Amino acid sequence: MFLYILRRLGEGLVTLIALSFVVFGSIHLTGDPARFLIPVTEAHDEEVYLAQVKAMGLDRPFIIQYLDFLQGALRAEFGKSFIYSVPVKDLILDRLPATVHLALTGMIMAFSLGIPLGILAAVKRDSIFDKIGQAFAVFGLAAPQFWVAIMLIMITGAQMGWLPTHGRGDIEGWWPEWHQVPDMIHHLLLPAFVLAITVIAAVMRLTRSAMLEILDSDFVKFAQVKGISHRAVIWKHAARNALIPVLTFGGITLAGLLNGSVVVEVVFAWPGVGLLLLEGVRNRDFPMTEGAILLSGFFYIITSVIIDILYGYVDPRVRIR
Amino acid sequence: MAVTESNVLEIKSSATWRQRIREARLPWIPIVVILLVLIFGIFSELIAPFDPEESNLKARVIPPFTNAEYILGTDILGKDIFSRLVFGARTLLQVTVPAMAIAVLVGTAIGLVAGYAGRWLDAVLMRITDATLGFPSILVAMLIVTLIGTGLWGVVFAVTATTWARFARMIRGEVLGTKERDFVLLARILGVSPTMIMLRHLFPNVINTLMVMISLTIGQVILLEASLSFLGLGMKPGEPAWGIMVAEGRAQLLTVWWLALLPGIMITIVVMACNFFGDWLRDYLDPKLRRSR
């Protein structure tokens, strides 16, 4: 087990270093950051340019620059944003709570809807209910997220005025005041649901197939023969075992939701990291893009490493690959 | 005598051909949808009744199915939506075809080399592949677009960068299984060069898997391309791409609601068709790939 954890951590570290190298290298290959920072009036002055290069340390060997960048990245220092003139770290930390709130709500929705619906679909196999569930899954995998979001805004928000369609209310930071909670949830409902649609569909299908497999297994049949009530067989014997693969899937999903929220944040004007990243990309704000992508990548890799280690505890077969 | 014999043979073979199609249970609806997209994309000028860029201020904001001339209505500038959808099919092909071609080429090459060479080369290539696979595609795409800029080739490379790794992984797995088989060993003993072994002996054995992978990936590629266009990172604004049309419709949601609705329906139908076709192809060509999920 110890060796397994060590190996998995090592793999995560290698992936992270590779990612930082790719991000740093590709940004430096395609554009000279010094050129961007020189005022237009002095753009043709070679001396100003060379001074800028020296000031930014761009005349040093590539590998030294990279190690320097890595050192900064370890402390989450990515320099100042070109457009805001504020350290990128502060900008990201400021936006992080919104994204995390959204992703967590999305995940809670995905599991509280996906698991019961999946179990129901398996128990009442081939019923109308099962068919509707499958249709939902097919639709969820094919419909573009941004379009579903806009359609839902049109129906529930713009036409009926039921739900707020943009922003997260007047909440700032991680913890809302008590009286703000209802408003916060109200603002979260629509974006979190859109974010969760594909995951709901996936959790449902996964639960359904895991349940079907287990309902067909010998120990469940034995429990039925023993005369245990139908409900107890389903919930105590079958569902518990079926949930193991579903829960692992959940961890990976959280990481995906944290990153996949770019589109949803844009449609709902949700002030999170995804919106920040898009702003950075559109304005070619290199420090901000570097910072946001590396941070997201960091989250993603850390989460998947933790999930793999937890899974190793739950299911010993995983350790030997 | 000879003539009748050949006639008999021909009838027989045509009968089996028909029979084979019947037994294959072809997914007709997805095939028709995909063919329609191809026809719309290739013959856009012939099918579209209007210039997709041309605005007609006399025919602004016509709802769909209310005007015989503008069947699907017009937007706020009087551009015909049906024509824009038809040309959107062309944009879709312009992005998807080169992106898939490059991704398949790169992925297959890397998969073949990694699988056949083995040892350290395999280890290095697979690490890179896993790193790419284990990373959300929209982020990779955004990184590429920051570097290259928007427009056709930005999207093509963004899509390529996120998809090649799937092919590489899959092909490598297939090659590992094939390379120990007798005909490959024999070729090696005969002194056939590694390049020839990969192209002549290994590649033909992975074509089935490759076709299945391609058809199952296209839907996701279309969605990624549409998302990038919607975010303003894909094709340039104003071009007739379905993702851009939804973005335009979003701004005019209260007046021209059908502008956002129609292209989204198109994307959904096309992606659904691709997914269904991919599922069918997987079951037909390669039943062992069938997963329960």
Coordinates of C-alpha atoms in Angstrom, one line a residue:
Chain A
M1 CA 0.0 0.0 0.0
F2 CA 2.8 2.4 0.9
L3 CA 4.6 1.7 -2.3
Y4 CA 1.3 2.3 -4.2
I5 CA 0.8 5.7 -2.6
L6 CA 4.4 6.6 -3.3
R7 CA 4.1 5.6 -7.0
R8 CA 0.9 7.5 -7.5
L9 CA 2.3 10.6 -5.8
G10 CA 5.4 10.4 -8.0
E11 CA 3.2 10.1 -11.1
G12 CA 1.2 13.1 -10.1
L13 CA 4.4 15.1 -9.5
V14 CA 5.8 14.1 -12.9
T15 CA 2.5 15.2 -14.6
L16 CA 2.6 18.5 -12.8
I17 CA 6.2 19.3 -13.8
A18 CA 5.4 18.3 -17.4
L19 CA 2.4 20.6 -17.3
S20 CA 4.3 23.5 -16.0
F21 CA 7.0 22.9 -18.6
V22 CA 4.5 22.8 -21.4
V23 CA 2.7 25.9 -20.2
F24 CA 5.9 27.9 -19.7
G25 CA 7.6 26.7 -22.8
S26 CA 4.7 27.2 -25.2
I27 CA 4.0 30.7 -24.0
H28 CA 7.6 31.6 -24.4
L29 CA 7.9 30.0 -27.8
T30 CA 5.1 31.9 -29.4
G31 CA 5.3 35.4 -28.0
D32 CA 8.0 37.7 -26.5
P33 CA 6.5 39.0 -23.3
A34 CA 9.0 41.9 -23.3
R35 CA 7.4 43.3 -26.5
F36 CA 4.0 43.4 -24.9
L37 CA 5.1 45.5 -22.0
I38 CA 6.8 48.3 -24.0
P39 CA 4.7 51.4 -24.7
V40 CA 3.8 51.7 -28.4
T41 CA 5.7 55.0 -28.8
E42 CA 9.0 53.3 -28.0
A43 CA 8.2 50.1 -29.9
H44 CA 11.0 50.6 -32.4
D45 CA 13.7 51.7 -29.9
E46 CA 16.0 48.7 -29.7
E47 CA 17.7 50.0 -26.5
V48 CA 14.4 50.2 -24.6
Y49 CA 13.6 46.7 -25.7
L50 CA 16.9 45.3 -24.6
A51 CA 16.6 47.1 -21.2
Q52 CA 13.1 45.5 -20.8
V53 CA 14.5 42.1 -21.7
K54 CA 17.2 42.5 -19.1
A55 CA 14.8 43.8 -16.5
M56 CA 12.5 40.8 -17.0
G57 CA 15.5 38.4 -16.9
L58 CA 14.7 37.1 -20.4
D59 CA 18.4 37.2 -21.5
R60 CA 19.2 34.4 -19.1
P61 CA 19.4 30.7 -20.4
F62 CA 16.0 29.2 -20.9
I63 CA 16.4 26.5 -18.3
I64 CA 17.3 29.1 -15.6
Q65 CA 14.2 31.1 -16.5
Y66 CA 12.1 28.0 -16.2
L67 CA 13.5 27.1 -12.8
D68 CA 12.9 30.6 -11.7
F69 CA 9.3 30.4 -12.9
L70 CA 8.9 27.0 -11.2
Q71 CA 10.1 28.5 -7.9
G72 CA 7.5 31.2 -8.2
A73 CA 4.8 28.8 -9.2
L74 CA 5.5 26.8 -6.0
R75 CA 4.6 29.8 -4.0
A76 CA 1.7 30.5 -6.4
E77 CA 3.4 33.7 -7.6
F78 CA 2.8 34.2 -11.3
G79 CA 3.6 37.9 -11.5
K80 CA 1.2 40.8 -12.2
S81 CA -1.7 40.6 -14.6
F82 CA -1.2 42.7 -17.7
I83 CA -4.7 44.1 -17.6
Y84 CA -5.3 44.5 -13.9
S85 CA -1.8 45.3 -12.7
V86 CA -2.5 43.2 -9.6
P87 CA -0.7 40.0 -8.6
V88 CA -2.4 37.1 -10.4
K89 CA -2.4 35.2 -7.1
D90 CA -4.7 37.7 -5.5
L91 CA -7.1 37.7 -8.5
I92 CA -7.4 34.0 -8.5
L93 CA -7.8 33.7 -4.7
D94 CA -10.5 36.3 -5.0
R95 CA -12.4 34.3 -7.6
L96 CA -11.9 30.9 -6.2
P97 CA -14.8 30.7 -3.7
A98 CA -17.4 31.3 -6.5
T99 CA -16.0 28.5 -8.6
V100 CA -15.8 26.1 -5.6
H101 CA -19.3 26.8 -4.5
L102 CA -20.6 26.2 -8.0
A103 CA -18.7 22.9 -8.4
L104 CA -19.7 21.6 -5.0
T105 CA -23.4 22.4 -5.5
G106 CA -23.2 20.8 -9.0
M107 CA -21.7 17.7 -7.5
I108 CA -24.3 17.4 -4.7
M109 CA -27.0 17.8 -7.3
A110 CA -25.4 15.1 -9.5
F111 CA -25.3 12.5 -6.7
S112 CA -28.5 13.3 -5.0
L113 CA -30.4 13.1 -8.3
G114 CA -28.2 10.6 -10.3
I115 CA -27.9 7.8 -7.7
P116 CA -31.6 7.4 -6.7
L117 CA -32.7 7.7 -10.4
G118 CA -30.1 5.2 -11.4
I119 CA -31.2 2.7 -8.8
L120 CA -34.8 3.2 -9.7
A121 CA -34.0 2.6 -13.4
A122 CA -32.2 -0.6 -12.6
V123 CA -34.9 -1.9 -10.3
K124 CA -37.7 -1.0 -12.7
R125 CA -35.7 -2.1 -15.7
D126 CA -37.3 -1.5 -19.2
S127 CA -40.2 0.4 -17.6
I128 CA -41.3 3.8 -19.0
F129 CA -39.2 5.4 -16.3
D130 CA -36.0 3.5 -17.4
K131 CA -36.7 4.6 -21.0
I132 CA -37.1 8.3 -20.0
G133 CA -33.9 8.1 -18.0
Q134 CA -32.0 6.7 -21.0
A135 CA -33.4 9.4 -23.3
F136 CA -32.2 12.0 -20.8
A137 CA -28.7 10.4 -20.8
V138 CA -28.5 10.5 -24.6
F139 CA -29.7 14.1 -24.6
G140 CA -27.3 15.1 -21.9
L141 CA -24.3 13.8 -23.7
A142 CA -25.3 15.4 -27.0
A143 CA -26.7 18.8 -26.2
P144 CA -24.1 21.6 -25.9
Q145 CA -23.9 22.9 -22.3
F146 CA -24.0 26.6 -23.3
W147 CA -27.1 26.0 -25.3
V148 CA -29.0 24.2 -22.6
A149 CA -28.0 27.0 -20.2
I150 CA -29.4 29.6 -22.6
M151 CA -32.6 27.7 -23.1
L152 CA -33.1 27.3 -19.4
I153 CA -32.5 31.0 -18.9
M154 CA -35.0 31.8 -21.5
I155 CA -37.7 29.5 -20.0
T156 CA -37.2 29.8 -16.2
G157 CA -35.5 33.2 -15.9
A158 CA -36.3 35.5 -18.6
Q159 CA -39.9 34.4 -19.4
M160 CA -41.2 33.3 -16.0
G161 CA -38.9 35.3 -13.7
W162 CA -38.5 32.3 -11.4
L163 CA -34.8 32.2 -11.0
P164 CA -32.0 34.7 -11.2
T165 CA -30.0 34.2 -14.3
H166 CA -26.7 35.9 -13.7
G167 CA -24.2 36.6 -10.9
R168 CA -24.1 35.1 -7.4
G169 CA -26.0 37.8 -5.5
D170 CA -24.2 40.0 -3.1
I171 CA -22.1 37.3 -1.5
E172 CA -18.3 37.7 -1.4
G173 CA -15.6 35.3 -0.2
W174 CA -16.0 31.8 1.2
W175 CA -18.7 32.1 3.9
P176 CA -22.0 34.0 3.4
E177 CA -23.8 35.6 6.3
W178 CA -26.8 33.5 7.5
H179 CA -29.4 35.8 6.1
Q180 CA -27.6 35.6 2.7
V181 CA -27.9 31.8 2.4
P182 CA -31.4 31.6 0.8
D183 CA -30.3 34.2 -1.8
M184 CA -27.1 32.3 -2.5
I185 CA -28.9 29.0 -3.0
H186 CA -31.4 30.8 -5.3
H187 CA -28.6 32.1 -7.4
L188 CA -26.8 28.7 -7.5
L189 CA -29.7 26.5 -8.6
L190 CA -29.7 27.2 -12.3
P191 CA -25.9 27.3 -13.1
A192 CA -25.2 24.4 -10.8
F193 CA -27.9 22.3 -12.5
V194 CA -26.6 23.1 -16.0
L195 CA -23.0 22.3 -14.9
A196 CA -24.3 19.0 -13.5
I197 CA -26.4 17.7 -16.4
T198 CA -23.8 15.6 -18.1
V199 CA -22.6 14.3 -14.7
I200 CA -26.2 13.5 -13.6
A201 CA -26.5 11.5 -16.8
A202 CA -23.2 9.7 -16.3
V203 CA -23.9 8.9 -12.6
M204 CA -27.3 7.6 -13.5
R205 CA -26.0 5.3 -16.2
L206 CA -23.1 4.1 -14.0
T207 CA -25.4 3.4 -11.0
R208 CA -27.9 1.6 -13.3
S209 CA -25.3 -0.7 -14.9
A210 CA -23.6 -1.4 -11.5
M211 CA -27.0 -2.2 -9.9
L212 CA -28.0 -4.5 -12.7
E213 CA -24.8 -6.4 -12.5
I214 CA -25.2 -6.8 -8.7
L215 CA -28.9 -7.6 -8.7
D216 CA -27.9 -10.5 -11.0
S217 CA -25.2 -11.8 -8.7
D218 CA -25.5 -14.9 -6.5
F219 CA -25.4 -13.2 -3.1
V220 CA -28.3 -11.0 -3.9
K221 CA -30.3 -14.0 -5.2
F222 CA -29.4 -15.8 -2.0
A223 CA -30.6 -12.9 0.1
Q224 CA -33.9 -13.0 -1.8
V225 CA -34.2 -16.7 -1.3
K226 CA -33.6 -16.3 2.4
G227 CA -36.8 -14.2 2.5
I228 CA -35.3 -10.8 3.2
S229 CA -37.7 -8.1 2.2
H230 CA -37.4 -6.7 -1.3
R231 CA -36.6 -3.2 -0.1
A232 CA -33.8 -4.4 2.3
V233 CA -32.2 -6.5 -0.5
I234 CA -32.1 -3.5 -2.8
W235 CA -30.8 -0.9 -0.4
K236 CA -28.7 -2.9 2.0
H237 CA -27.2 -5.6 -0.1
A238 CA -27.2 -4.3 -3.7
A239 CA -27.0 -0.5 -3.5
R240 CA -24.1 -0.5 -1.1
N241 CA -21.9 -2.6 -3.4
A242 CA -23.0 -0.8 -6.5
L243 CA -22.0 2.6 -5.1
I244 CA -18.2 1.9 -5.0
P245 CA -17.5 2.6 -8.7
V246 CA -20.0 5.5 -8.6
L247 CA -18.2 7.2 -5.7
T248 CA -14.8 6.9 -7.4
F249 CA -16.3 8.4 -10.4
G250 CA -17.5 11.2 -8.2
G251 CA -14.0 12.3 -7.2
I252 CA -12.9 12.6 -10.8
T253 CA -16.1 14.5 -11.5
L254 CA -15.4 17.1 -8.8
A255 CA -12.1 17.9 -10.5
G256 CA -13.8 18.0 -13.9
L257 CA -16.6 20.3 -12.6
L258 CA -14.0 22.7 -11.1
N259 CA -12.5 23.1 -14.6
G260 CA -15.5 22.5 -16.8
S261 CA -17.3 25.5 -15.4
V262 CA -15.8 27.9 -17.9
V263 CA -18.7 27.8 -20.2
V264 CA -21.3 27.9 -17.4
E265 CA -19.6 30.8 -15.7
V266 CA -19.6 32.7 -18.9
V267 CA -23.3 32.2 -19.6
F268 CA -24.4 33.0 -16.1
A269 CA -21.9 35.8 -15.6
W270 CA -20.6 33.9 -12.6
P271 CA -17.6 35.6 -11.1
G272 CA -15.3 32.6 -10.9
V273 CA -11.9 31.4 -12.0
G274 CA -13.2 30.2 -15.4
L275 CA -14.4 33.7 -16.3
L276 CA -11.1 35.1 -15.2
L277 CA -9.3 32.6 -17.4
L278 CA -11.4 33.4 -20.4
E279 CA -10.6 37.1 -19.9
G280 CA -6.9 36.3 -19.7
V281 CA -7.1 34.3 -23.0
R282 CA -9.0 36.9 -24.8
N283 CA -6.6 39.7 -23.8
R284 CA -3.5 37.5 -24.2
D285 CA -2.8 38.2 -20.6
F286 CA 0.0 35.6 -20.2
P287 CA 0.6 35.7 -16.4
M288 CA -3.1 35.4 -15.8
T289 CA -3.6 32.5 -18.2
E290 CA -0.5 30.8 -16.9
G291 CA -1.6 31.1 -13.4
A292 CA -5.2 30.0 -13.9
I293 CA -4.3 27.0 -16.1
L294 CA -1.5 25.9 -13.7
L295 CA -3.8 26.3 -10.7
S296 CA -6.6 24.4 -12.3
G297 CA -4.2 21.7 -13.4
F298 CA -2.8 21.5 -9.9
F299 CA -6.3 21.0 -8.5
Y300 CA -7.2 18.4 -11.1
I301 CA -4.0 16.3 -10.6
I302 CA -4.1 16.5 -6.8
T303 CA -7.8 15.4 -6.7
S304 CA -7.2 12.5 -9.0
V305 CA -4.2 11.4 -7.0
I306 CA -6.2 11.5 -3.8
I307 CA -9.1 9.6 -5.4
D308 CA -6.7 6.9 -6.7
I309 CA -5.2 6.5 -3.2
L310 CA -8.6 6.3 -1.6
Y311 CA -9.7 3.8 -4.2
G312 CA -6.7 1.7 -3.4
Y313 CA -8.0 1.5 0.2
V314 CA -11.5 0.6 -0.9
D315 CA -10.5 -1.9 -3.5
P316 CA -7.2 -3.7 -3.0
R317 CA -7.2 -5.0 -6.6
V318 CA -6.4 -1.5 -7.9
R319 CA -3.0 -1.5 -6.2
I320 CA -1.6 -4.1 -8.5
R321 CA -1.9 -2.8 -12.0
Chain B
M1 CA -23.6 -21.7 -70.9
A2 CA -20.8 -19.6 -69.5
V3 CA -23.1 -16.6 -69.7
T4 CA -25.9 -18.1 -67.6
E5 CA -23.4 -19.3 -65.0
S6 CA -22.0 -15.8 -64.5
N7 CA -25.6 -14.5 -64.3
V8 CA -26.4 -16.9 -61.6
L9 CA -23.3 -15.9 -59.7
E10 CA -24.2 -12.2 -60.0
I11 CA -27.7 -12.7 -58.7
K12 CA -26.3 -14.8 -55.9
S13 CA -23.7 -12.2 -54.9
S14 CA -26.2 -9.3 -55.1
A15 CA -28.6 -11.3 -52.9
T16 CA -25.9 -11.8 -50.2
W17 CA -25.0 -8.1 -50.4
R18 CA -28.6 -7.2 -49.7
Q19 CA -28.8 -9.8 -47.0
R20 CA -25.7 -8.5 -45.4
I21 CA -27.1 -5.0 -45.2
R22 CA -30.3 -6.3 -43.7
E23 CA -28.4 -8.3 -41.1
A24 CA -26.1 -5.3 -40.2
R25 CA -29.2 -3.4 -38.9
L26 CA -27.8 -0.1 -40.2
P27 CA -28.8 2.9 -38.1
W28 CA -30.6 4.6 -40.9
I29 CA -31.7 7.8 -39.1
P30 CA -28.1 8.7 -37.9
I31 CA -26.7 7.9 -41.4
V32 CA -29.3 10.1 -43.1
V33 CA -28.5 13.0 -40.6
I34 CA -24.7 12.6 -41.3
L35 CA -25.3 12.5 -45.1
L36 CA -27.4 15.6 -44.9
V37 CA -24.7 17.5 -43.0
L38 CA -22.2 16.4 -45.7
I39 CA -24.5 17.5 -48.5
F40 CA -25.3 20.8 -46.8
G41 CA -21.7 21.5 -46.2
I42 CA -20.4 20.6 -49.7
F43 CA -23.2 22.2 -51.8
S44 CA -24.0 25.1 -49.5
E45 CA -24.2 27.6 -52.3
L46 CA -26.8 25.5 -54.2
I47 CA -29.0 24.8 -51.2
A48 CA -29.0 28.1 -49.3
P49 CA -31.6 30.4 -50.8
F50 CA -29.7 33.6 -49.6
D51 CA -26.2 34.8 -48.9
P52 CA -25.6 34.0 -45.3
E53 CA -23.8 37.3 -44.7
E54 CA -26.3 39.4 -46.6
S55 CA -28.7 41.4 -44.4
N56 CA -32.1 42.6 -45.6
L57 CA -33.4 45.3 -43.4
K58 CA -36.9 45.0 -45.0
A59 CA -37.1 41.4 -43.6
R60 CA -35.9 41.8 -40.1
V61 CA -37.0 39.6 -37.1
I62 CA -39.3 37.1 -38.9
P63 CA -40.2 34.2 -36.7
P64 CA -39.7 30.7 -38.2
F65 CA -42.5 29.0 -40.3
T66 CA -44.3 32.3 -40.8
N67 CA -42.8 33.3 -44.2
A68 CA -42.6 31.2 -47.3
E69 CA -39.3 32.9 -48.4
Y70 CA -37.5 32.8 -45.1
I71 CA -38.6 29.4 -43.8
L72 CA -36.7 29.4 -40.5
G73 CA -37.0 33.2 -40.1
T74 CA -34.5 36.0 -39.9
D75 CA -32.4 37.6 -37.2
I76 CA -32.2 41.2 -36.1
L77 CA -30.3 42.3 -39.2
G78 CA -32.6 40.3 -41.6
K79 CA -30.1 37.6 -42.3
D80 CA -31.8 34.3 -43.4
I81 CA -31.3 31.8 -40.6
F82 CA -31.8 28.7 -42.8
S83 CA -29.0 29.9 -45.1
R84 CA -26.7 30.5 -42.1
L85 CA -27.4 27.0 -40.8
V86 CA -26.6 25.5 -44.2
F87 CA -23.3 27.3 -44.3
G88 CA -22.7 26.4 -40.6
A89 CA -22.6 22.8 -41.8
R90 CA -19.7 23.8 -44.1
T91 CA -17.9 25.5 -41.2
L92 CA -18.4 22.3 -39.1
L93 CA -16.8 20.2 -41.8
Q94 CA -13.9 22.7 -42.3
V95 CA -13.0 22.3 -38.6
T96 CA -13.8 18.7 -37.9
V97 CA -12.2 17.1 -41.0
P98 CA -8.7 18.5 -40.7
A99 CA -8.8 18.3 -36.9
M100 CA -9.7 14.7 -36.9
A101 CA -7.3 13.9 -39.7
I102 CA -4.3 15.4 -37.9
A103 CA -5.3 13.9 -34.5
V104 CA -5.7 10.5 -36.0
L105 CA -2.4 10.7 -37.9
V106 CA -0.4 11.9 -34.9
G107 CA -2.2 9.5 -32.5
T108 CA -1.8 6.5 -34.7
A109 CA 1.9 7.2 -35.4
I110 CA 2.7 7.7 -31.7
G111 CA 0.6 4.6 -30.7
L112 CA 2.4 2.4 -33.3
V113 CA 5.9 3.6 -32.3
A114 CA 5.2 3.3 -28.6
G115 CA 3.6 -0.1 -28.8
Y116 CA 6.2 -1.6 -31.2
A117 CA 9.4 0.0 -29.8
G118 CA 8.5 -0.7 -26.2
R119 CA 11.0 0.0 -23.4
W120 CA 11.9 3.7 -22.6
L121 CA 10.4 5.2 -25.7
D122 CA 7.1 3.6 -24.8
A123 CA 7.4 4.8 -21.2
V124 CA 8.1 8.4 -22.3
L125 CA 5.4 8.6 -25.0
M126 CA 2.8 7.1 -22.7
R127 CA 3.6 9.5 -19.9
I128 CA 3.0 12.4 -22.3
T129 CA -0.2 10.7 -23.5
D130 CA -1.5 10.2 -20.0
A131 CA -0.7 13.8 -19.0
T132 CA -2.7 15.0 -22.0
L133 CA -5.6 12.6 -21.3
G134 CA -5.8 13.5 -17.7
F135 CA -6.4 17.1 -18.3
P136 CA -9.7 18.8 -19.2
S137 CA -9.9 19.4 -22.9
I138 CA -11.4 22.9 -22.6
L139 CA -8.3 24.1 -20.7
V140 CA -5.9 22.6 -23.3
A141 CA -7.9 24.2 -26.0
M142 CA -7.8 27.6 -24.3
L143 CA -4.1 27.4 -23.9
I144 CA -3.6 26.6 -27.6
V145 CA -5.9 29.4 -28.6
T146 CA -4.0 31.9 -26.4
L147 CA -0.8 30.8 -28.3
I148 CA -2.1 30.6 -31.9
G149 CA -5.0 33.0 -31.8
T150 CA -8.6 32.5 -32.9
G151 CA -9.7 31.5 -36.4
L152 CA -9.9 28.2 -38.3
W153 CA -6.4 26.9 -37.5
G154 CA -6.5 27.9 -33.9
V155 CA -9.6 25.7 -33.4
V156 CA -8.2 22.9 -35.5
F157 CA -5.0 22.7 -33.4
A158 CA -6.9 23.1 -30.2
V159 CA -9.1 20.2 -31.1
T160 CA -6.1 18.1 -32.3
A161 CA -4.2 18.8 -29.1
T162 CA -7.0 17.4 -27.0
T163 CA -7.9 14.3 -29.1
W164 CA -4.7 12.7 -30.4
A165 CA -3.9 11.1 -27.0
R166 CA -7.0 8.9 -27.1
F167 CA -5.9 7.4 -30.4
A168 CA -2.4 6.9 -29.2
R169 CA -3.5 5.0 -26.1
M170 CA -5.9 2.8 -28.0
I171 CA -3.6 2.0 -30.9
R172 CA -0.7 1.2 -28.5
G173 CA -2.9 -1.3 -26.6
E174 CA -3.8 -3.0 -29.9
V175 CA -0.2 -3.1 -31.1
L176 CA 0.9 -4.7 -27.8
G177 CA -1.5 -7.6 -28.5
T178 CA -0.6 -7.9 -32.2
K179 CA 3.2 -7.6 -32.2
E180 CA 3.8 -11.0 -30.5
R181 CA 1.8 -12.8 -33.1
D182 CA 3.5 -15.2 -35.5
F183 CA 3.2 -13.2 -38.7
V184 CA 5.0 -10.2 -37.1
L185 CA 7.7 -12.4 -35.7
L186 CA 8.2 -14.0 -39.1
A187 CA 8.5 -10.6 -40.8
R188 CA 11.1 -9.6 -38.2
I189 CA 13.1 -12.8 -38.8
L190 CA 12.9 -12.1 -42.6
G191 CA 14.6 -8.8 -41.9
V192 CA 11.6 -6.5 -42.7
S193 CA 12.4 -2.9 -41.5
P194 CA 10.4 -1.7 -38.4
T195 CA 8.7 1.0 -40.4
M196 CA 7.4 -1.6 -42.9
I197 CA 6.3 -3.9 -40.1
M198 CA 4.4 -1.1 -38.5
L199 CA 2.7 0.1 -41.7
R200 CA 2.2 -3.3 -43.4
H201 CA 1.6 -5.7 -40.6
L202 CA 0.5 -3.8 -37.5
F203 CA -1.5 -0.9 -38.9
P204 CA -4.0 -3.0 -41.0
N205 CA -4.9 -4.9 -37.7
V206 CA -5.8 -1.7 -35.9
I207 CA -8.0 -0.2 -38.6
N208 CA -11.3 -1.5 -37.1
T209 CA -10.5 -0.2 -33.7
L210 CA -9.5 3.1 -35.2
M211 CA -12.7 3.5 -37.2
V212 CA -14.7 2.9 -34.0
M213 CA -12.7 5.4 -32.0
I214 CA -13.0 8.0 -34.7
S215 CA -16.8 7.7 -34.9
L216 CA -17.1 7.8 -31.1
T217 CA -14.9 10.9 -30.8
I218 CA -16.5 13.0 -33.6
G219 CA -19.4 14.0 -31.4
Q220 CA -17.2 15.3 -28.6
V221 CA -15.1 17.2 -31.2
I222 CA -18.1 18.9 -32.5
L223 CA -19.2 19.9 -29.0
L224 CA -15.7 21.3 -28.2
E225 CA -15.6 23.3 -31.4
A226 CA -19.1 24.7 -30.7
S227 CA -18.1 25.6 -27.2
L228 CA -14.9 27.4 -28.4
S229 CA -16.9 29.3 -31.0
F230 CA -19.5 30.2 -28.4
L231 CA -16.8 31.6 -26.0
G232 CA -15.4 33.7 -28.9
L233 CA -12.3 31.6 -29.1
G234 CA -13.2 29.7 -32.3
M235 CA -14.2 31.1 -35.6
K236 CA -14.3 34.8 -36.0
P237 CA -17.5 36.5 -34.9
G238 CA -20.1 36.9 -37.7
E239 CA -19.0 33.7 -39.5
P240 CA -21.8 31.2 -40.0
A241 CA -20.8 28.7 -37.3
W242 CA -23.5 27.2 -35.1
G243 CA -21.8 28.0 -31.9
I244 CA -21.4 31.6 -32.9
M245 CA -25.1 31.8 -33.9
V246 CA -26.1 30.6 -30.4
A247 CA -23.9 33.4 -28.9
E248 CA -25.5 36.0 -31.2
G249 CA -28.9 34.6 -30.2
R250 CA -28.0 34.9 -26.5
A251 CA -27.7 38.7 -26.9
Q252 CA -31.1 38.9 -28.6
L253 CA -32.9 36.4 -26.5
L254 CA -36.0 38.4 -25.7
T255 CA -36.6 39.6 -29.3
V256 CA -35.2 36.8 -31.5
W257 CA -35.5 33.7 -29.3
W258 CA -35.3 31.3 -32.3
L259 CA -31.8 32.5 -33.3
A260 CA -30.4 30.7 -30.2
L261 CA -32.8 27.8 -30.3
L262 CA -32.3 26.5 -33.9
P263 CA -28.5 26.1 -34.2
G264 CA -28.5 24.4 -30.7
I265 CA -31.0 21.9 -32.0
M266 CA -28.8 21.3 -35.0
I267 CA -25.7 20.7 -32.9
T268 CA -27.7 18.3 -30.6
I269 CA -29.1 16.3 -33.5
V270 CA -25.7 16.0 -35.3
V271 CA -23.9 15.0 -32.1
M272 CA -26.6 12.5 -31.3
A273 CA -26.4 11.0 -34.8
C274 CA -22.6 10.7 -34.5
N275 CA -22.9 9.0 -31.1
F276 CA -25.5 6.5 -32.2
F277 CA -23.5 5.7 -35.4
G278 CA -20.4 5.2 -33.3
D279 CA -22.2 2.9 -30.9
W280 CA -23.5 0.9 -33.8
L281 CA -20.1 0.7 -35.5
R282 CA -18.5 -0.5 -32.2
D283 CA -21.0 -3.2 -31.8
Y284 CA -20.7 -4.2 -35.4
L285 CA -17.0 -4.2 -35.9
D286 CA -15.6 -4.8 -32.5
P287 CA -18.0 -6.4 -30.0
K288 CA -15.2 -6.8 -27.5
L289 CA -15.0 -3.0 -27.1
R290 CA -18.6 -3.0 -25.8
R291 CA -18.7 -1.5 -22.4
S292 CA -21.5 -1.6 -19.9
R293 CA -21.2 2.1 -19.2

